[in-house]
Amino acid sequence: MKRSTIILVLLLALVGNLVAQPTAESDAKPYAIGISKMMSHPALDAIEQGIIDHLNTTDHQITYDLQNCNAEISTAIAIAQKFKSDKKDLVIGIATPPAQALAQVITDKPVVFGAITDPLAAGLVANYDKTEETNIAGISDLNPLRLQLETYFRIVQPERMGMIYTSSEANGVAQMELAKEICEDNNVTFVAAAVSNSAEVKMAAQSIIDRIDAMYVAIDNTVVSAIPSVSEVCA
């Protein structure tokens, strides 16, 4: 089952549960869904649009409040507080900081997350081994990183691999640590550069380019949003 389909199944189940709850206003009041997105780039935009497109094919009456954090964690928190104040029926966090902010601020309504690589490291789930009662649901988008890198190593045989990651995002840190472990297991020198925002990505790439044979770009929203800069440095 595709990841987008899984998210939609979760959303339909949660929205369906809301519809099933008898209220005096159930026939007149549309259900309010708030979506908080870390930033605009094709992958995150596609998740947002896919959710809206599919829910609009259902019989549910829904209003959407679409918010963009513009890569600012403080904005993600402010958006979560706004959604709580507005009494949204269901909220969706696309990428780690928005999802974390929603989970921390909103505890009495369903919170759905998408585009999260490591929900455990992000504090969105307590463990992967058992189901617990919670208001939070979602999926991980972690790729088979070991398979990817070890296949690449066999084909290209680099001696040194670089990676730029966002030090303030659990996703970025988790993938950096895993990539480092895989490199060590395969006798490949690992060179990392941390950034805090997209404006720093080009400089980070420049700082390590002379020390590496290959550059790995993970599922890191900040780095991916500046991928043209990385490509320019690596060209």
PDB file of C-alpha atoms in Angstrom:
ATOM      1  CA  MET A   1       0.000   0.000   0.000  1.00  0.00           C
ATOM      2  CA  LYS A   2       1.377   3.398  -0.933  1.00  0.00           C
ATOM      3  CA  ARG A   3       2.252   5.805   1.886  1.00  0.00           C
ATOM      4  CA  SER A   4      -0.178   8.431   0.608  1.00  0.00           C
ATOM      5  CA  THR A   5      -2.955   5.846   0.642  1.00  0.00           C
ATOM      6  CA  ILE A   6      -2.158   4.934   4.241  1.00  0.00           C
ATOM      7  CA  ILE A   7      -2.394   8.568   5.304  1.00  0.00           C
ATOM      8  CA  LEU A   8      -5.742   8.911   3.547  1.00  0.00           C
ATOM      9  CA  VAL A   9      -7.091   5.784   5.234  1.00  0.00           C
ATOM     10  CA  LEU A  10      -6.111   7.244   8.605  1.00  0.00           C
ATOM     11  CA  LEU A  11      -7.754  10.546   7.767  1.00  0.00           C
ATOM     12  CA  LEU A  12     -10.960   8.941   6.549  1.00  0.00           C
ATOM     13  CA  ALA A  13     -11.172   6.846   9.701  1.00  0.00           C
ATOM     14  CA  LEU A  14     -10.663   9.877  11.920  1.00  0.00           C
ATOM     15  CA  VAL A  15     -13.025  12.116   9.981  1.00  0.00           C
ATOM     16  CA  GLY A  16     -15.562   9.312   9.864  1.00  0.00           C
ATOM     17  CA  ASN A  17     -15.358   9.003  13.628  1.00  0.00           C
ATOM     18  CA  LEU A  18     -16.001  12.718  13.978  1.00  0.00           C
ATOM     19  CA  VAL A  19     -18.997  12.496  11.656  1.00  0.00           C
ATOM     20  CA  ALA A  20     -20.390   9.587  13.628  1.00  0.00           C
ATOM     21  CA  GLN A  21     -20.400  11.560  16.869  1.00  0.00           C
ATOM     22  CA  PRO A  22     -23.932  12.885  17.439  1.00  0.00           C
ATOM     23  CA  THR A  23     -24.014  16.639  17.963  1.00  0.00           C
ATOM     24  CA  ALA A  24     -26.717  19.234  17.578  1.00  0.00           C
ATOM     25  CA  GLU A  25     -24.702  20.885  14.822  1.00  0.00           C
ATOM     26  CA  SER A  26     -23.635  17.714  12.984  1.00  0.00           C
ATOM     27  CA  ASP A  27     -25.870  18.363   9.957  1.00  0.00           C
ATOM     28  CA  ALA A  28     -25.034  22.052   9.581  1.00  0.00           C
ATOM     29  CA  LYS A  29     -21.463  22.629  10.668  1.00  0.00           C
ATOM     30  CA  PRO A  30     -18.613  21.493   8.390  1.00  0.00           C
ATOM     31  CA  TYR A  31     -15.643  19.778   9.953  1.00  0.00           C
ATOM     32  CA  ALA A  32     -12.654  22.027  10.338  1.00  0.00           C
ATOM     33  CA  ILE A  33      -9.264  20.592   9.402  1.00  0.00           C
ATOM     34  CA  GLY A  34      -6.049  22.519   9.929  1.00  0.00           C
ATOM     35  CA  ILE A  35      -2.934  21.617   7.933  1.00  0.00           C
ATOM     36  CA  SER A  36       0.461  22.883   9.040  1.00  0.00           C
ATOM     37  CA  LYS A  37       3.249  22.427   6.471  1.00  0.00           C
ATOM     38  CA  MET A  38       6.919  23.064   7.244  1.00  0.00           C
ATOM     39  CA  MET A  39       7.631  24.811   3.952  1.00  0.00           C
ATOM     40  CA  SER A  40       6.720  24.765   0.285  1.00  0.00           C
ATOM     41  CA  HIS A  41       8.520  22.265  -1.880  1.00  0.00           C
ATOM     42  CA  PRO A  42       7.150  19.618  -4.255  1.00  0.00           C
ATOM     43  CA  ALA A  43       7.101  16.639  -1.872  1.00  0.00           C
ATOM     44  CA  LEU A  44       5.327  18.436   0.974  1.00  0.00           C
ATOM     45  CA  ASP A  45       2.998  20.287  -1.392  1.00  0.00           C
ATOM     46  CA  ALA A  46       1.997  16.963  -2.959  1.00  0.00           C
ATOM     47  CA  ILE A  47       1.070  15.493   0.430  1.00  0.00           C
ATOM     48  CA  GLU A  48      -1.059  18.524   1.263  1.00  0.00           C
ATOM     49  CA  GLN A  49      -2.814  18.545  -2.110  1.00  0.00           C
ATOM     50  CA  GLY A  50      -3.329  14.786  -2.101  1.00  0.00           C
ATOM     51  CA  ILE A  51      -5.067  14.934   1.270  1.00  0.00           C
ATOM     52  CA  ILE A  52      -7.373  17.711   0.118  1.00  0.00           C
ATOM     53  CA  ASP A  53      -8.132  16.128  -3.258  1.00  0.00           C
ATOM     54  CA  HIS A  54      -9.099  12.807  -1.739  1.00  0.00           C
ATOM     55  CA  LEU A  55     -11.151  14.162   1.152  1.00  0.00           C
ATOM     56  CA  ASN A  56     -13.024  16.334  -1.326  1.00  0.00           C
ATOM     57  CA  THR A  57     -14.241  13.151  -3.044  1.00  0.00           C
ATOM     58  CA  THR A  58     -16.030  12.059   0.135  1.00  0.00           C
ATOM     59  CA  ASP A  59     -19.456  13.083   1.378  1.00  0.00           C
ATOM     60  CA  HIS A  60     -17.982  14.978   4.324  1.00  0.00           C
ATOM     61  CA  GLN A  61     -18.396  18.734   4.497  1.00  0.00           C
ATOM     62  CA  ILE A  62     -14.917  20.026   5.315  1.00  0.00           C
ATOM     63  CA  THR A  63     -13.234  23.405   5.607  1.00  0.00           C
ATOM     64  CA  TYR A  64      -9.444  23.649   5.378  1.00  0.00           C
ATOM     65  CA  ASP A  65      -7.085  26.051   7.091  1.00  0.00           C
ATOM     66  CA  LEU A  66      -3.774  25.760   5.231  1.00  0.00           C
ATOM     67  CA  GLN A  67      -0.739  27.161   7.020  1.00  0.00           C
ATOM     68  CA  ASN A  68       2.925  27.336   5.978  1.00  0.00           C
ATOM     69  CA  CYS A  69       5.628  27.527   8.649  1.00  0.00           C
ATOM     70  CA  ASN A  70       8.161  28.873   6.136  1.00  0.00           C
ATOM     71  CA  ALA A  71      10.826  26.696   7.780  1.00  0.00           C
ATOM     72  CA  GLU A  72      10.438  28.492  11.128  1.00  0.00           C
ATOM     73  CA  ILE A  73       9.904  26.363  14.240  1.00  0.00           C
ATOM     74  CA  SER A  74       8.481  29.354  16.124  1.00  0.00           C
ATOM     75  CA  THR A  75       5.879  29.707  13.382  1.00  0.00           C
ATOM     76  CA  ALA A  76       4.983  26.016  13.700  1.00  0.00           C
ATOM     77  CA  ILE A  77       4.256  26.561  17.396  1.00  0.00           C
ATOM     78  CA  ALA A  78       2.175  29.666  16.673  1.00  0.00           C
ATOM     79  CA  ILE A  79       0.152  27.773  14.065  1.00  0.00           C
ATOM     80  CA  ALA A  80      -0.503  24.927  16.513  1.00  0.00           C
ATOM     81  CA  GLN A  81      -1.727  27.429  19.090  1.00  0.00           C
ATOM     82  CA  LYS A  82      -3.965  29.039  16.468  1.00  0.00           C
ATOM     83  CA  PHE A  83      -5.486  25.683  15.552  1.00  0.00           C
ATOM     84  CA  LYS A  84      -6.154  24.965  19.223  1.00  0.00           C
ATOM     85  CA  SER A  85      -7.766  28.370  19.721  1.00  0.00           C
ATOM     86  CA  ASP A  86      -9.862  27.863  16.588  1.00  0.00           C
ATOM     87  CA  LYS A  87     -11.022  24.473  17.937  1.00  0.00           C
ATOM     88  CA  LYS A  88     -10.153  22.525  14.807  1.00  0.00           C
ATOM     89  CA  ASP A  89     -11.758  19.098  14.633  1.00  0.00           C
ATOM     90  CA  LEU A  90      -8.609  17.486  13.226  1.00  0.00           C
ATOM     91  CA  VAL A  91      -5.104  18.775  12.530  1.00  0.00           C
ATOM     92  CA  ILE A  92      -2.359  17.535  10.213  1.00  0.00           C
ATOM     93  CA  GLY A  93       1.364  18.184  10.529  1.00  0.00           C
ATOM     94  CA  ILE A  94       3.435  17.775   7.371  1.00  0.00           C
ATOM     95  CA  ALA A  95       7.108  17.294   8.363  1.00  0.00           C
ATOM     96  CA  THR A  96       8.608  16.965  11.827  1.00  0.00           C
ATOM     97  CA  PRO A  97       8.480  20.439  13.466  1.00  0.00           C
ATOM     98  CA  PRO A  98       4.812  21.110  12.588  1.00  0.00           C
ATOM     99  CA  ALA A  99       3.808  17.627  13.732  1.00  0.00           C
ATOM    100  CA  GLN A 100       5.750  18.005  16.990  1.00  0.00           C
ATOM    101  CA  ALA A 101       4.175  21.387  17.668  1.00  0.00           C
ATOM    102  CA  LEU A 102       0.661  20.067  17.024  1.00  0.00           C
ATOM    103  CA  ALA A 103       1.243  17.014  19.216  1.00  0.00           C
ATOM    104  CA  GLN A 104       2.507  19.162  22.078  1.00  0.00           C
ATOM    105  CA  VAL A 105      -0.222  21.794  21.904  1.00  0.00           C
ATOM    106  CA  ILE A 106      -3.299  19.770  20.907  1.00  0.00           C
ATOM    107  CA  THR A 107      -4.088  16.777  23.102  1.00  0.00           C
ATOM    108  CA  ASP A 108      -7.874  16.560  22.832  1.00  0.00           C
ATOM    109  CA  LYS A 109      -8.334  16.288  19.049  1.00  0.00           C
ATOM    110  CA  PRO A 110      -6.895  13.929  16.407  1.00  0.00           C
ATOM    111  CA  VAL A 111      -3.394  14.802  15.190  1.00  0.00           C
ATOM    112  CA  VAL A 112      -2.188  13.183  11.945  1.00  0.00           C
ATOM    113  CA  PHE A 113       1.406  13.395  10.753  1.00  0.00           C
ATOM    114  CA  GLY A 114       3.034  12.847   7.376  1.00  0.00           C
ATOM    115  CA  ALA A 115       6.552  13.202   5.934  1.00  0.00           C
ATOM    116  CA  ILE A 116       8.113  12.020   9.205  1.00  0.00           C
ATOM    117  CA  THR A 117      11.210   9.852   8.929  1.00  0.00           C
ATOM    118  CA  ASP A 118      11.563   8.800  12.572  1.00  0.00           C
ATOM    119  CA  PRO A 119       8.358   9.300  14.629  1.00  0.00           C
ATOM    120  CA  LEU A 120      10.010   7.668  17.645  1.00  0.00           C
ATOM    121  CA  ALA A 121      12.982  10.055  17.680  1.00  0.00           C
ATOM    122  CA  ALA A 122      10.570  12.925  17.070  1.00  0.00           C
ATOM    123  CA  GLY A 123       8.608  11.969  20.192  1.00  0.00           C
ATOM    124  CA  LEU A 124       5.402  11.365  18.259  1.00  0.00           C
ATOM    125  CA  VAL A 125       5.134   7.702  19.242  1.00  0.00           C
ATOM    126  CA  ALA A 126       6.256   5.942  22.407  1.00  0.00           C
ATOM    127  CA  ASN A 127       7.424   2.757  20.674  1.00  0.00           C
ATOM    128  CA  TYR A 128       7.004   0.693  17.515  1.00  0.00           C
ATOM    129  CA  ASP A 129       6.145  -2.576  19.246  1.00  0.00           C
ATOM    130  CA  LYS A 130       2.609  -2.059  20.486  1.00  0.00           C
ATOM    131  CA  THR A 131      -0.441   0.097  19.959  1.00  0.00           C
ATOM    132  CA  GLU A 132      -1.243   2.582  22.689  1.00  0.00           C
ATOM    133  CA  GLU A 133      -4.233   4.841  23.200  1.00  0.00           C
ATOM    134  CA  THR A 134      -3.324   8.228  21.775  1.00  0.00           C
ATOM    135  CA  ASN A 135      -4.710  11.061  19.686  1.00  0.00           C
ATOM    136  CA  ILE A 136      -1.761  10.864  17.252  1.00  0.00           C
ATOM    137  CA  ALA A 137      -1.590   8.790  14.054  1.00  0.00           C
ATOM    138  CA  GLY A 138       0.608   8.757  10.968  1.00  0.00           C
ATOM    139  CA  ILE A 139       3.324   6.921   9.085  1.00  0.00           C
ATOM    140  CA  SER A 140       7.097   6.991   8.626  1.00  0.00           C
ATOM    141  CA  ASP A 141       8.587   7.807   5.231  1.00  0.00           C
ATOM    142  CA  LEU A 142      11.991   6.280   6.038  1.00  0.00           C
ATOM    143  CA  ASN A 143      13.595   4.817   2.937  1.00  0.00           C
ATOM    144  CA  PRO A 144      15.660   1.592   3.054  1.00  0.00           C
ATOM    145  CA  LEU A 145      18.779   3.671   3.651  1.00  0.00           C
ATOM    146  CA  ARG A 146      21.181   0.788   4.217  1.00  0.00           C
ATOM    147  CA  LEU A 147      20.094  -0.928   0.995  1.00  0.00           C
ATOM    148  CA  GLN A 148      20.377   2.330  -0.946  1.00  0.00           C
ATOM    149  CA  LEU A 149      23.829   3.265   0.301  1.00  0.00           C
ATOM    150  CA  GLU A 150      25.352  -0.204   0.173  1.00  0.00           C
ATOM    151  CA  THR A 151      24.112  -0.638  -3.401  1.00  0.00           C
ATOM    152  CA  TYR A 152      25.641   2.729  -4.271  1.00  0.00           C
ATOM    153  CA  PHE A 153      28.917   1.781  -2.597  1.00  0.00           C
ATOM    154  CA  ARG A 154      29.127  -1.418  -4.656  1.00  0.00           C
ATOM    155  CA  ILE A 155      28.579   0.453  -7.918  1.00  0.00           C
ATOM    156  CA  VAL A 156      30.545   3.681  -7.380  1.00  0.00           C
ATOM    157  CA  GLN A 157      32.989   2.611  -4.650  1.00  0.00           C
ATOM    158  CA  PRO A 158      33.558   6.046  -3.077  1.00  0.00           C
ATOM    159  CA  GLU A 159      36.141   6.431  -0.328  1.00  0.00           C
ATOM    160  CA  ARG A 160      34.534   9.466   1.325  1.00  0.00           C
ATOM    161  CA  MET A 161      30.870  10.422   1.476  1.00  0.00           C
ATOM    162  CA  GLY A 162      29.455  13.756   2.567  1.00  0.00           C
ATOM    163  CA  MET A 163      26.064  14.638   3.974  1.00  0.00           C
ATOM    164  CA  ILE A 164      24.385  17.904   4.942  1.00  0.00           C
ATOM    165  CA  TYR A 165      21.710  17.649   7.616  1.00  0.00           C
ATOM    166  CA  THR A 166      19.510  19.914   9.717  1.00  0.00           C
ATOM    167  CA  SER A 167      20.729  19.769  13.300  1.00  0.00           C
ATOM    168  CA  SER A 168      17.436  21.044  14.732  1.00  0.00           C
ATOM    169  CA  GLU A 169      15.253  18.399  13.038  1.00  0.00           C
ATOM    170  CA  ALA A 170      14.945  14.898  14.488  1.00  0.00           C
ATOM    171  CA  ASN A 171      14.547  13.546  10.942  1.00  0.00           C
ATOM    172  CA  GLY A 172      17.838  15.005   9.796  1.00  0.00           C
ATOM    173  CA  VAL A 173      19.786  13.902  12.858  1.00  0.00           C
ATOM    174  CA  ALA A 174      18.381  10.358  12.757  1.00  0.00           C
ATOM    175  CA  GLN A 175      19.300   9.920   9.100  1.00  0.00           C
ATOM    176  CA  MET A 176      22.752  11.404   9.620  1.00  0.00           C
ATOM    177  CA  GLU A 177      23.484   8.966  12.449  1.00  0.00           C
ATOM    178  CA  LEU A 178      22.251   6.016  10.395  1.00  0.00           C
ATOM    179  CA  ALA A 179      24.238   7.084   7.319  1.00  0.00           C
ATOM    180  CA  LYS A 180      27.356   7.439   9.470  1.00  0.00           C
ATOM    181  CA  GLU A 181      26.878   3.924  10.850  1.00  0.00           C
ATOM    182  CA  ILE A 182      26.415   2.470   7.360  1.00  0.00           C
ATOM    183  CA  CYS A 183      29.530   4.236   6.087  1.00  0.00           C
ATOM    184  CA  GLU A 184      31.584   2.920   9.000  1.00  0.00           C
ATOM    185  CA  ASP A 185      30.323  -0.614   8.342  1.00  0.00           C
ATOM    186  CA  ASN A 186      31.493  -0.304   4.731  1.00  0.00           C
ATOM    187  CA  ASN A 187      34.850   1.392   5.386  1.00  0.00           C
ATOM    188  CA  VAL A 188      33.710   4.655   3.820  1.00  0.00           C
ATOM    189  CA  THR A 189      34.808   7.885   5.498  1.00  0.00           C
ATOM    190  CA  PHE A 190      31.785   9.931   6.540  1.00  0.00           C
ATOM    191  CA  VAL A 191      31.911  13.741   6.482  1.00  0.00           C
ATOM    192  CA  ALA A 192      28.895  15.640   7.834  1.00  0.00           C
ATOM    193  CA  ALA A 193      27.973  19.318   7.847  1.00  0.00           C
ATOM    194  CA  ALA A 194      25.129  20.666   9.969  1.00  0.00           C
ATOM    195  CA  VAL A 195      22.824  23.531   9.012  1.00  0.00           C
ATOM    196  CA  SER A 196      19.984  25.299  10.765  1.00  0.00           C
ATOM    197  CA  ASN A 197      18.241  26.804   7.732  1.00  0.00           C
ATOM    198  CA  SER A 198      18.232  26.610   3.944  1.00  0.00           C
ATOM    199  CA  ALA A 199      20.400  29.723   3.578  1.00  0.00           C
ATOM    200  CA  GLU A 200      23.303  27.794   5.122  1.00  0.00           C
ATOM    201  CA  VAL A 201      23.107  24.781   2.804  1.00  0.00           C
ATOM    202  CA  LYS A 202      25.322  26.095  -0.008  1.00  0.00           C
ATOM    203  CA  MET A 203      28.043  27.174   2.422  1.00  0.00           C
ATOM    204  CA  ALA A 204      27.869  23.784   4.150  1.00  0.00           C
ATOM    205  CA  ALA A 205      28.304  22.018   0.816  1.00  0.00           C
ATOM    206  CA  GLN A 206      31.265  24.220  -0.033  1.00  0.00           C
ATOM    207  CA  SER A 207      32.856  23.468   3.335  1.00  0.00           C
ATOM    208  CA  ILE A 208      33.074  19.721   2.668  1.00  0.00           C
ATOM    209  CA  ILE A 209      33.168  19.353  -1.115  1.00  0.00           C
ATOM    210  CA  ASP A 210      36.979  19.083  -1.278  1.00  0.00           C
ATOM    211  CA  ARG A 211      36.973  16.284   1.305  1.00  0.00           C
ATOM    212  CA  ILE A 212      34.458  13.937  -0.293  1.00  0.00           C
ATOM    213  CA  ASP A 213      33.930  11.774  -3.380  1.00  0.00           C
ATOM    214  CA  ALA A 214      30.136  11.629  -3.119  1.00  0.00           C
ATOM    215  CA  MET A 215      27.304  13.610  -1.534  1.00  0.00           C
ATOM    216  CA  TYR A 216      24.226  11.978  -0.013  1.00  0.00           C
ATOM    217  CA  VAL A 217      21.024  14.021   0.280  1.00  0.00           C
ATOM    218  CA  ALA A 218      18.527  12.455   2.657  1.00  0.00           C
ATOM    219  CA  ILE A 219      14.847  13.171   3.312  1.00  0.00           C
ATOM    220  CA  ASP A 220      15.644  16.474   5.008  1.00  0.00           C
ATOM    221  CA  ASN A 221      13.220  19.265   4.153  1.00  0.00           C
ATOM    222  CA  THR A 222      15.680  22.090   4.754  1.00  0.00           C
ATOM    223  CA  VAL A 223      18.381  20.539   2.578  1.00  0.00           C
ATOM    224  CA  VAL A 224      15.981  19.379  -0.138  1.00  0.00           C
ATOM    225  CA  SER A 225      14.529  22.884  -0.407  1.00  0.00           C
ATOM    226  CA  ALA A 226      18.031  24.095  -1.327  1.00  0.00           C
ATOM    227  CA  ILE A 227      18.950  21.190  -3.608  1.00  0.00           C
ATOM    228  CA  PRO A 228      19.872  23.500  -6.529  1.00  0.00           C
ATOM    229  CA  SER A 229      22.643  24.952  -4.351  1.00  0.00           C
ATOM    230  CA  VAL A 230      23.954  21.485  -3.499  1.00  0.00           C
ATOM    231  CA  SER A 231      23.889  20.484  -7.168  1.00  0.00           C
ATOM    232  CA  GLU A 232      25.754  23.650  -8.128  1.00  0.00           C
ATOM    233  CA  VAL A 233      28.545  22.983  -5.628  1.00  0.00           C
ATOM    234  CA  CYS A 234      28.831  19.314  -6.611  1.00  0.00           C
ATOM    235  CA  ALA A 235      28.814  19.944 -10.370  1.00  0.00           C
TER     236      ALA A 235
END
